[in-house]
Short mmCIF file of C-alpha atoms and ligand atoms in Angstrom, two decimals:
data_model
loop_
_atom_site.label_atom_id
_atom_site.label_comp_id
_atom_site.label_asym_id
_atom_site.label_seq_id
_atom_site.Cartn_x
_atom_site.Cartn_y
_atom_site.Cartn_z
CA UNK A 1 149.93 98.01 171.20
CA UNK A 2 147.52 98.12 173.44
CA UNK A 3 144.87 95.71 175.05
CA UNK A 4 141.68 97.41 172.30
CA UNK A 5 143.59 97.00 169.75
CA UNK A 6 144.74 93.00 170.64
CA UNK A 7 139.88 92.60 170.79
CA UNK A 8 139.52 94.23 167.93
CA UNK A 9 142.54 92.56 166.14
CA UNK A 10 142.74 88.85 164.76
CA UNK A 11 146.78 87.33 164.46
CA UNK A 12 145.90 84.37 164.11
CA UNK A 13 144.63 85.37 161.13
CA UNK A 14 146.50 87.36 160.46
CA UNK A 15 149.40 84.74 159.64
CA UNK A 16 146.92 82.19 158.30
CA UNK A 17 146.79 79.48 161.57
CA UNK A 18 144.51 78.47 164.03
CA UNK A 19 144.08 79.43 167.91
CA UNK A 20 145.63 75.97 168.61
CA UNK A 21 148.93 76.05 166.40
CA UNK A 22 152.34 75.28 167.89
CA UNK A 23 155.58 77.83 167.73
CA UNK A 24 156.81 75.76 165.22
CA UNK A 25 153.77 76.69 163.08
CA UNK A 26 152.97 80.23 163.78
CA UNK A 27 157.22 80.67 163.43
CA UNK A 28 156.97 78.48 160.15
CA UNK A 29 153.90 80.94 158.96
CA UNK A 30 155.58 83.53 159.96
CA UNK A 31 158.54 83.70 157.84
CA UNK A 32 156.55 82.90 154.37
CA UNK A 33 154.32 85.76 154.91
CA UNK A 34 157.19 87.66 155.59
CA UNK A 35 159.02 86.25 152.49
CA UNK A 36 156.66 87.48 150.44
CA UNK A 37 155.72 90.71 151.71
CA UNK A 38 158.11 92.07 152.28
CA UNK A 39 159.00 95.18 151.00
CA UNK A 40 162.27 94.65 148.94
CA UNK A 41 159.99 92.23 147.63
CA UNK A 42 157.42 94.70 147.11
CA UNK A 43 158.44 97.99 146.29
CA UNK A 44 155.75 100.53 146.47
CA UNK A 45 153.22 97.77 146.58
CA UNK A 46 151.32 99.67 149.59
CA UNK A 47 149.34 96.95 150.21
CA UNK A 48 151.82 94.27 150.80
CA UNK A 49 153.80 96.68 153.57
CA UNK A 50 150.73 96.89 155.42
CA UNK A 51 150.57 93.21 155.74
CA UNK A 52 153.60 93.09 155.99
CA UNK A 53 153.01 95.17 159.58
CA UNK A 54 150.46 93.85 159.94
CA UNK A 55 151.80 90.43 160.52
CA UNK A 56 155.07 91.29 161.96
CA UNK A 57 152.57 92.78 164.53
CA UNK A 58 151.05 88.95 165.00
CA UNK A 59 154.13 87.01 165.41
CA UNK A 60 155.58 89.54 167.85
CA UNK A 61 152.67 88.79 170.30
CA UNK A 62 152.28 85.30 169.53
CA UNK A 63 155.50 84.30 169.44
CA UNK A 64 156.25 84.91 173.00
CA UNK A 65 154.12 82.50 174.90
CA UNK A 66 153.53 85.39 177.83
CA UNK A 67 152.19 87.67 175.49
CA UNK A 68 149.80 85.44 173.51
CA UNK A 69 148.69 83.98 176.42
CA UNK A 70 147.78 87.63 177.60
CA UNK A 71 146.45 87.81 173.78
CA UNK A 72 143.97 84.94 173.41
CA UNK A 73 142.51 85.90 177.95
CA UNK A 74 141.96 89.58 176.78
CA UNK A 75 140.28 87.86 173.53
CA UNK A 76 138.67 84.93 174.79
CA UNK A 77 137.18 88.28 178.02
CA UNK A 78 135.10 89.98 175.11
CA UNK A 79 134.78 88.14 173.33
CA UNK A 80 133.07 85.56 175.57
CA UNK A 81 129.53 87.40 175.91
CA UNK A 82 130.45 88.86 179.51
CA UNK A 83 131.75 92.01 178.50
CA UNK A 84 131.82 92.19 174.80
CA UNK A 85 128.30 91.54 173.42
CA UNK A 86 126.20 91.93 176.08
CA UNK A 87 127.41 95.66 177.43
CA UNK A 88 128.79 97.45 174.23
CA UNK A 89 127.48 96.42 171.50
CA UNK A 90 127.25 93.29 169.09
CA UNK A 91 131.26 93.59 167.38
CA UNK A 92 134.23 93.90 168.81
CA UNK A 93 134.70 96.86 166.99
CA UNK A 94 130.84 98.03 167.57
CA UNK A 95 131.37 98.88 170.71
CA UNK A 96 134.22 100.03 171.36
CA UNK A 97 134.27 102.62 167.91
CA UNK A 98 131.62 104.85 170.07
CA UNK A 99 132.94 107.41 172.28
CA UNK A 100 131.69 105.35 175.06
CA UNK A 101 133.55 107.34 177.78
CA UNK A 102 133.20 105.02 180.74
CA UNK A 103 136.27 105.93 182.65
CA UNK A 104 134.99 107.31 185.38
CA UNK A 105 133.39 105.22 186.72
CA UNK A 106 136.17 102.31 186.94
CA UNK A 107 138.82 104.77 187.74
CA UNK A 108 138.41 105.22 191.15
CA UNK A 109 138.53 101.28 190.91
CA UNK A 110 141.75 101.01 188.69
CA UNK A 111 144.83 102.26 190.91
CA UNK A 112 147.23 99.51 191.59
CA UNK A 113 144.30 97.07 191.57
CA UNK A 114 146.41 94.26 189.42
CA UNK A 115 143.27 92.94 188.47
CA UNK A 116 140.05 92.83 186.31
CA UNK A 117 139.77 96.90 187.49
CA UNK A 118 143.50 98.34 185.88
CA UNK A 119 141.55 95.91 182.49
CA UNK A 120 138.61 98.11 182.21
CA UNK A 121 139.98 100.74 183.61
CA UNK A 122 142.72 100.90 180.94
CA UNK A 123 140.04 100.00 178.57
CA UNK A 124 138.10 102.70 178.73
CA UNK A 125 139.96 105.57 179.64
CA UNK A 126 141.76 105.82 176.62
CA UNK A 127 139.10 106.97 175.15
CA UNK A 128 139.30 110.28 176.66
CA UNK A 129 143.16 109.85 175.95
CA UNK A 130 143.43 108.15 172.98
CA UNK A 131 146.06 110.65 170.65
CA UNK A 132 148.22 110.49 173.53
CA UNK A 133 148.01 106.73 173.58
CA UNK A 134 148.16 105.25 170.40
CA UNK A 135 150.67 104.40 168.46
CA UNK A 136 151.58 107.41 166.06
CA UNK A 137 150.78 106.87 162.56
CA UNK A 138 153.79 108.18 160.40
CA UNK A 139 154.19 111.76 158.99
CA UNK A 140 152.79 112.82 155.69
CA UNK A 141 155.51 113.68 153.33
CA UNK A 142 156.39 116.80 150.27
CA UNK A 143 158.36 115.66 147.20
CA UNK A 144 158.36 117.94 144.40
CA UNK A 145 158.28 117.34 140.78
CA UNK A 146 158.96 119.29 136.81
CA UNK A 147 157.25 117.82 134.31
CA UNK A 148 157.44 118.88 130.76
CA UNK A 149 154.64 121.03 129.48
CA UNK A 150 153.50 117.94 126.38
CA UNK A 151 154.16 114.74 130.46
CA UNK A 152 151.45 116.69 132.58
CA UNK A 153 149.54 117.47 129.28
CA UNK A 154 149.12 113.84 128.69
CA UNK A 155 149.79 111.59 131.64
CA UNK A 156 153.25 109.96 132.87
CA UNK A 157 154.66 107.45 135.09
CA UNK A 158 157.75 109.40 137.26
CA UNK A 159 159.97 107.47 138.97
CA UNK A 160 160.88 109.61 142.27
CA UNK A 161 163.74 109.28 144.73
CA UNK A 162 163.51 110.49 148.46
CA UNK A 163 164.69 109.83 151.70
CA UNK A 164 162.51 109.09 154.94
CA UNK A 165 161.92 107.12 157.58
CA UNK A 166 160.95 103.37 156.91
CA UNK A 167 160.29 100.34 159.13
CA UNK A 168 164.06 99.03 160.56
CA UNK A 169 164.51 95.50 157.79
CA UNK A 170 166.81 94.58 161.08
CA UNK A 171 163.53 94.43 163.78
CA UNK A 172 161.05 94.49 161.02
CA UNK A 173 159.47 97.92 162.32
CA UNK A 174 159.09 96.46 166.16
CA UNK A 175 162.37 97.89 167.41
CA UNK A 176 163.14 95.13 169.39
CA UNK A 177 166.73 93.14 169.26
CA UNK A 178 165.63 90.27 166.19
CA UNK A 179 164.77 87.82 167.67
CA UNK A 180 163.30 89.11 171.44
CA UNK A 181 159.95 91.41 171.22
CA UNK A 182 158.96 94.16 172.92
CA UNK A 183 157.18 93.29 175.86
CA UNK A 184 153.55 94.71 177.93
CA UNK A 185 154.19 97.56 180.05
CA UNK A 186 153.54 96.71 183.28
CA UNK A 187 152.62 100.35 184.96
CA UNK A 188 150.66 101.00 182.52
CA UNK A 189 149.10 97.63 181.53
CA UNK A 190 149.53 98.25 177.90
CA UNK A 191 147.21 101.04 177.40
CA UNK A 192 150.02 103.55 176.89
CA UNK A 193 148.17 105.63 180.02
CA UNK A 194 147.65 105.58 183.86
CA UNK A 195 145.12 106.71 186.46
CA UNK A 196 145.81 108.80 188.81
CA UNK A 197 143.06 109.43 191.79
CA UNK A 198 142.47 112.56 193.15
CA UNK A 199 139.18 113.43 194.71
CA UNK A 200 136.25 112.05 193.55
CA UNK A 201 137.50 111.96 190.40
CA UNK A 202 139.73 109.51 187.87
CA UNK A 203 142.40 111.49 185.70
CA UNK A 204 144.13 109.38 182.51
CA UNK A 205 147.30 110.96 181.49
CA UNK A 206 150.34 109.31 179.84
CA UNK A 207 152.65 106.23 180.84
CA UNK A 208 155.92 107.71 182.13
CA UNK A 209 157.30 103.64 182.72
CA UNK A 210 156.56 103.38 178.50
CA UNK A 211 156.68 107.31 176.91
CA UNK A 212 152.53 106.18 175.83
CA UNK A 213 153.50 103.50 173.45
CA UNK A 214 151.83 100.85 176.49
CA UNK A 215 155.06 98.51 175.24
CA UNK A 216 158.85 98.41 176.36
CA UNK A 217 161.91 97.17 174.24
CA UNK A 218 164.67 95.70 176.94
CA UNK A 219 166.87 94.72 174.09
CA UNK A 220 166.60 97.01 171.36
CA UNK A 221 167.60 96.84 168.35
CA UNK A 222 170.97 97.94 167.37
CA UNK A 223 170.59 99.06 163.95
CA UNK A 224 167.53 101.45 164.78
CA UNK A 225 168.71 102.14 168.31
CA UNK A 226 164.89 100.56 169.08
CA UNK A 227 162.61 103.59 167.09
CA UNK A 228 161.98 100.51 165.06
CA UNK A 229 162.37 103.08 161.51
CA UNK A 230 165.37 103.73 159.83
CA UNK A 231 165.60 106.41 156.67
CA UNK A 232 166.45 104.33 153.57
CA UNK A 233 166.45 105.74 150.10
CA UNK A 234 163.36 104.50 147.95
CA UNK A 235 162.56 105.32 144.96
CA UNK A 236 158.87 105.33 144.05
CA UNK A 237 157.03 105.06 140.74
CA UNK A 238 154.46 107.69 140.20
CA UNK A 239 151.72 107.70 137.58
CA UNK A 240 150.87 110.82 137.61
CA UNK A 241 147.27 111.26 135.31
CA UNK A 242 147.06 114.17 132.52
CA UNK A 243 145.75 117.11 132.61
CA UNK A 244 147.56 117.79 135.83
CA UNK A 245 148.62 122.02 135.43
CA UNK A 246 151.77 123.39 137.14
CA UNK A 247 151.33 123.86 141.10
CA UNK A 248 148.57 120.82 141.37
CA UNK A 249 149.15 118.54 144.31
CA UNK A 250 148.75 114.90 144.63
CA UNK A 251 147.90 112.96 147.04
CA UNK A 252 149.61 109.75 147.43
CA UNK A 253 147.80 107.28 150.33
CA UNK A 254 149.54 105.68 152.45
CA UNK A 255 153.48 106.32 150.67
CA UNK A 256 154.67 109.27 154.19
CA UNK A 257 157.18 108.21 156.43
CA UNK A 258 155.97 104.44 158.72
CA UNK A 259 154.61 104.98 161.82
CA UNK A 260 156.77 104.19 164.82
CA UNK A 261 156.67 100.30 165.78
CA UNK A 262 153.73 99.17 163.68
CA UNK A 263 151.80 102.54 163.53
CA UNK A 264 150.27 103.18 159.38
CA UNK A 265 151.79 104.52 157.45
CA UNK A 266 151.54 109.09 156.45
CA UNK A 267 151.11 110.17 153.53
CA UNK A 268 152.54 111.46 150.29
CA UNK A 269 151.95 114.78 148.11
CA UNK A 270 154.16 115.53 145.73
CA UNK A 271 153.90 119.10 143.97
CA UNK A 272 154.26 119.53 140.22
CA UNK A 273 156.13 121.48 138.60
CA UNK A 274 154.84 122.01 134.88
CA UNK A 275 158.37 123.80 132.45
CA UNK A 276 156.92 125.89 129.48
CA UNK A 277 156.63 124.76 126.00
CA UNK A 278 157.84 126.00 123.02
CA UNK A 279 154.85 126.21 121.25
CA UNK A 280 151.51 125.30 123.48
CA UNK A 281 150.36 127.54 125.86
CA UNK A 282 146.96 126.25 128.59
CA UNK A 283 143.78 127.27 129.47
CA UNK A 284 142.25 124.55 131.90
CA UNK A 285 141.16 121.64 128.74
CA UNK A 286 142.26 123.85 125.98
CA UNK A 287 145.32 124.28 124.70
CA UNK A 288 146.65 127.33 123.42
CA UNK A 289 148.97 128.17 120.52
CA UNK A 290 149.56 131.08 118.34
CA UNK A 291 150.15 130.71 114.91
CA UNK A 292 151.74 133.35 112.11
CA UNK A 293 149.88 134.25 109.42
CA UNK A 294 151.33 136.27 106.01
CA UNK A 295 149.55 139.36 105.69
CA UNK A 296 148.08 137.22 102.34
CA UNK A 297 146.85 134.44 104.50
CA UNK A 298 144.40 136.37 106.38
CA UNK A 299 143.07 138.61 103.48
CA UNK A 300 142.64 134.97 100.81
CA UNK A 301 142.11 132.44 103.03
CA UNK A 302 144.48 129.18 103.78
CA UNK A 303 144.82 125.92 105.38
CA UNK A 304 147.72 125.52 107.58
CA UNK A 305 148.44 122.02 109.68
CA UNK A 306 150.15 122.85 112.83
CA UNK A 307 151.06 120.80 115.56
CA UNK A 308 149.12 118.72 118.54
CA UNK A 309 150.51 116.30 121.66
CA UNK A 310 150.09 114.32 119.37
CA UNK A 311 150.68 114.80 115.66
CA UNK A 312 149.15 117.43 113.74
CA UNK A 313 146.27 119.04 112.74
CA UNK A 314 144.73 121.04 109.88
CA UNK A 315 143.26 124.68 110.13
CA UNK A 316 141.74 126.30 107.77
CA UNK A 317 141.82 130.19 108.04
CA UNK A 318 139.00 131.61 106.00
CA UNK A 319 139.00 134.34 103.41
CA UNK A 320 139.12 137.93 105.34
CA UNK A 321 139.87 136.52 108.58
CA UNK A 322 140.82 139.10 111.23
CA UNK A 323 144.08 139.20 113.08
CA UNK A 324 144.06 138.24 116.50
CA UNK A 325 140.93 135.73 115.66
CA UNK A 326 140.51 132.71 117.78
CA UNK A 327 139.50 129.80 115.51
CA UNK A 328 138.94 125.90 117.15
CA UNK A 329 139.76 123.13 116.85
CA UNK A 330 136.68 120.62 118.70
CA UNK A 331 139.08 117.67 120.69
CA UNK A 332 142.11 118.47 120.18
CA UNK A 333 143.35 120.05 123.79
CA UNK A 334 144.40 118.27 127.49
CA UNK A 335 142.91 115.08 127.99
CA UNK A 336 139.95 115.35 130.97
CA UNK A 337 140.27 113.47 133.84
CA UNK A 338 136.78 111.86 132.80
CA UNK A 339 137.40 111.44 129.68
CA UNK A 340 137.60 113.27 126.19
CA UNK A 341 138.87 115.96 126.02
CA UNK A 342 139.79 120.17 125.41
CA UNK A 343 139.67 122.16 122.62
CA UNK A 344 142.86 123.25 120.15
CA UNK A 345 142.59 127.21 120.61
CA UNK A 346 144.36 128.69 117.46
CA UNK A 347 145.08 132.23 117.51
CA UNK A 348 145.81 134.25 114.06
CA UNK A 349 148.78 136.44 114.38
CA UNK A 350 149.93 138.66 111.93
CA UNK A 351 153.46 138.65 110.64
CA UNK A 352 155.66 141.81 109.17
CA UNK A 353 158.48 141.30 106.75
CA UNK A 354 161.29 143.14 108.50
CA UNK A 355 162.59 143.23 104.78
CA UNK A 356 161.19 142.19 101.33
CA UNK A 357 163.06 142.30 97.83
CA UNK A 358 162.50 145.12 94.95
CA UNK A 359 159.94 143.03 92.74
CA UNK A 360 157.78 141.89 96.27
CA UNK A 361 157.36 146.46 96.90
CA UNK A 362 156.90 146.77 94.14
CA UNK A 363 153.56 144.60 94.15
CA UNK A 364 152.84 146.44 97.53
CA UNK A 365 152.64 149.41 96.23
CA UNK A 366 150.28 148.14 92.99
CA UNK A 367 148.36 146.32 95.41
CA UNK A 368 148.11 149.31 97.20
CA UNK A 369 146.90 151.41 94.92
CA UNK A 370 144.22 149.03 93.86
CA UNK A 371 143.80 149.34 97.09
CA UNK A 372 142.43 152.42 97.60
CA UNK A 373 141.26 153.16 94.49
CA UNK A 374 138.57 149.99 95.29
CA UNK A 375 137.89 152.38 98.06
CA UNK A 376 139.00 150.83 101.31
CA UNK A 377 139.57 152.52 103.80
CA UNK A 378 141.04 150.90 108.19
CA UNK A 379 140.32 153.92 109.76
CA UNK A 380 136.47 154.01 107.82
CA UNK A 381 135.19 153.93 111.86
CA UNK A 382 137.10 157.40 113.03
CA UNK A 383 135.22 159.27 110.74
CA UNK A 384 134.60 162.33 112.47
CA UNK A 385 136.73 161.60 115.31
ZN1 LIG B 401 165.48 98.30 163.84
ZN1 LIG B 402 153.06 102.33 179.58
#
């Protein structure tokens, strides 16, 4: 935890207590919130999980009188007019969100000074070395799931079971043994970086004492060995939207790995595989289907009942339909993201009987003669070739 974050965060508000609250009131407020927001009580609820982390973080600071005093002092210094408003903008967040690197100016005065210079030096130097000292965001997690063709087309809710690092349930992610809390690193003053002077220049580098985390754990939690995270198998329920295609990746924000010591969680990416269907194929939002028909059905015309995703539909084959023609049934395809649906594309394909009984053969021969007598020549277009 760094002072920069202390300035931006209102731990009292997080716990719903006044800034004059007693240690007892703080403990009570935290216990109730921790119970209500605990991840085990709210599976899959990322908002509750984030609040839970924020509340744990607030409690870790406010429950420790020394740390609470330091927090109060830091906020007073920056909110009280001095550096907060006059120098760097109106809101606490506004001033520091700019990449305002004043480190070089203060850099020379910071080392070993122990007073205001340390605080400012640490704060502003962070502008240039932010990546090394900010609590590390949890990693993104990749997983896969295989859906049936119709599930993918219509949308489905699936449970995903996965093992990944989560906030330790024993220490609630702080890494410190329950009843103790991490203390601010004395070497870097909680900023995670230290400044060194070389000639006229001030350099910042990650603090060795706390390995850039800004805090030191004297009494590590035995279950997570001080890391604040542990592997947990969890099942989350994922709503797959209708119309997802084979190989598509879906992003679920905040469902990835837990961040170290209360940093934000990463995202979860689910790659969806869609299995083949015996009847249907897909072309974007259009559903495709091959409809086997007999020669006589194509010649004489017919109406055939064909399956759809949610029932059946009658498809009219007009008399004289050519083999291979595609008949379009509007709006009976795959549901679209913004509403509506694609079309159902029915390709007619002649099925030729491999065996016919005598009567049918006789009839077909008579038909063939009548066809020739009528002047039908299937290769008329080839005249002269
Ligand atoms: Zn732990
Ligand atoms: Zn340190």
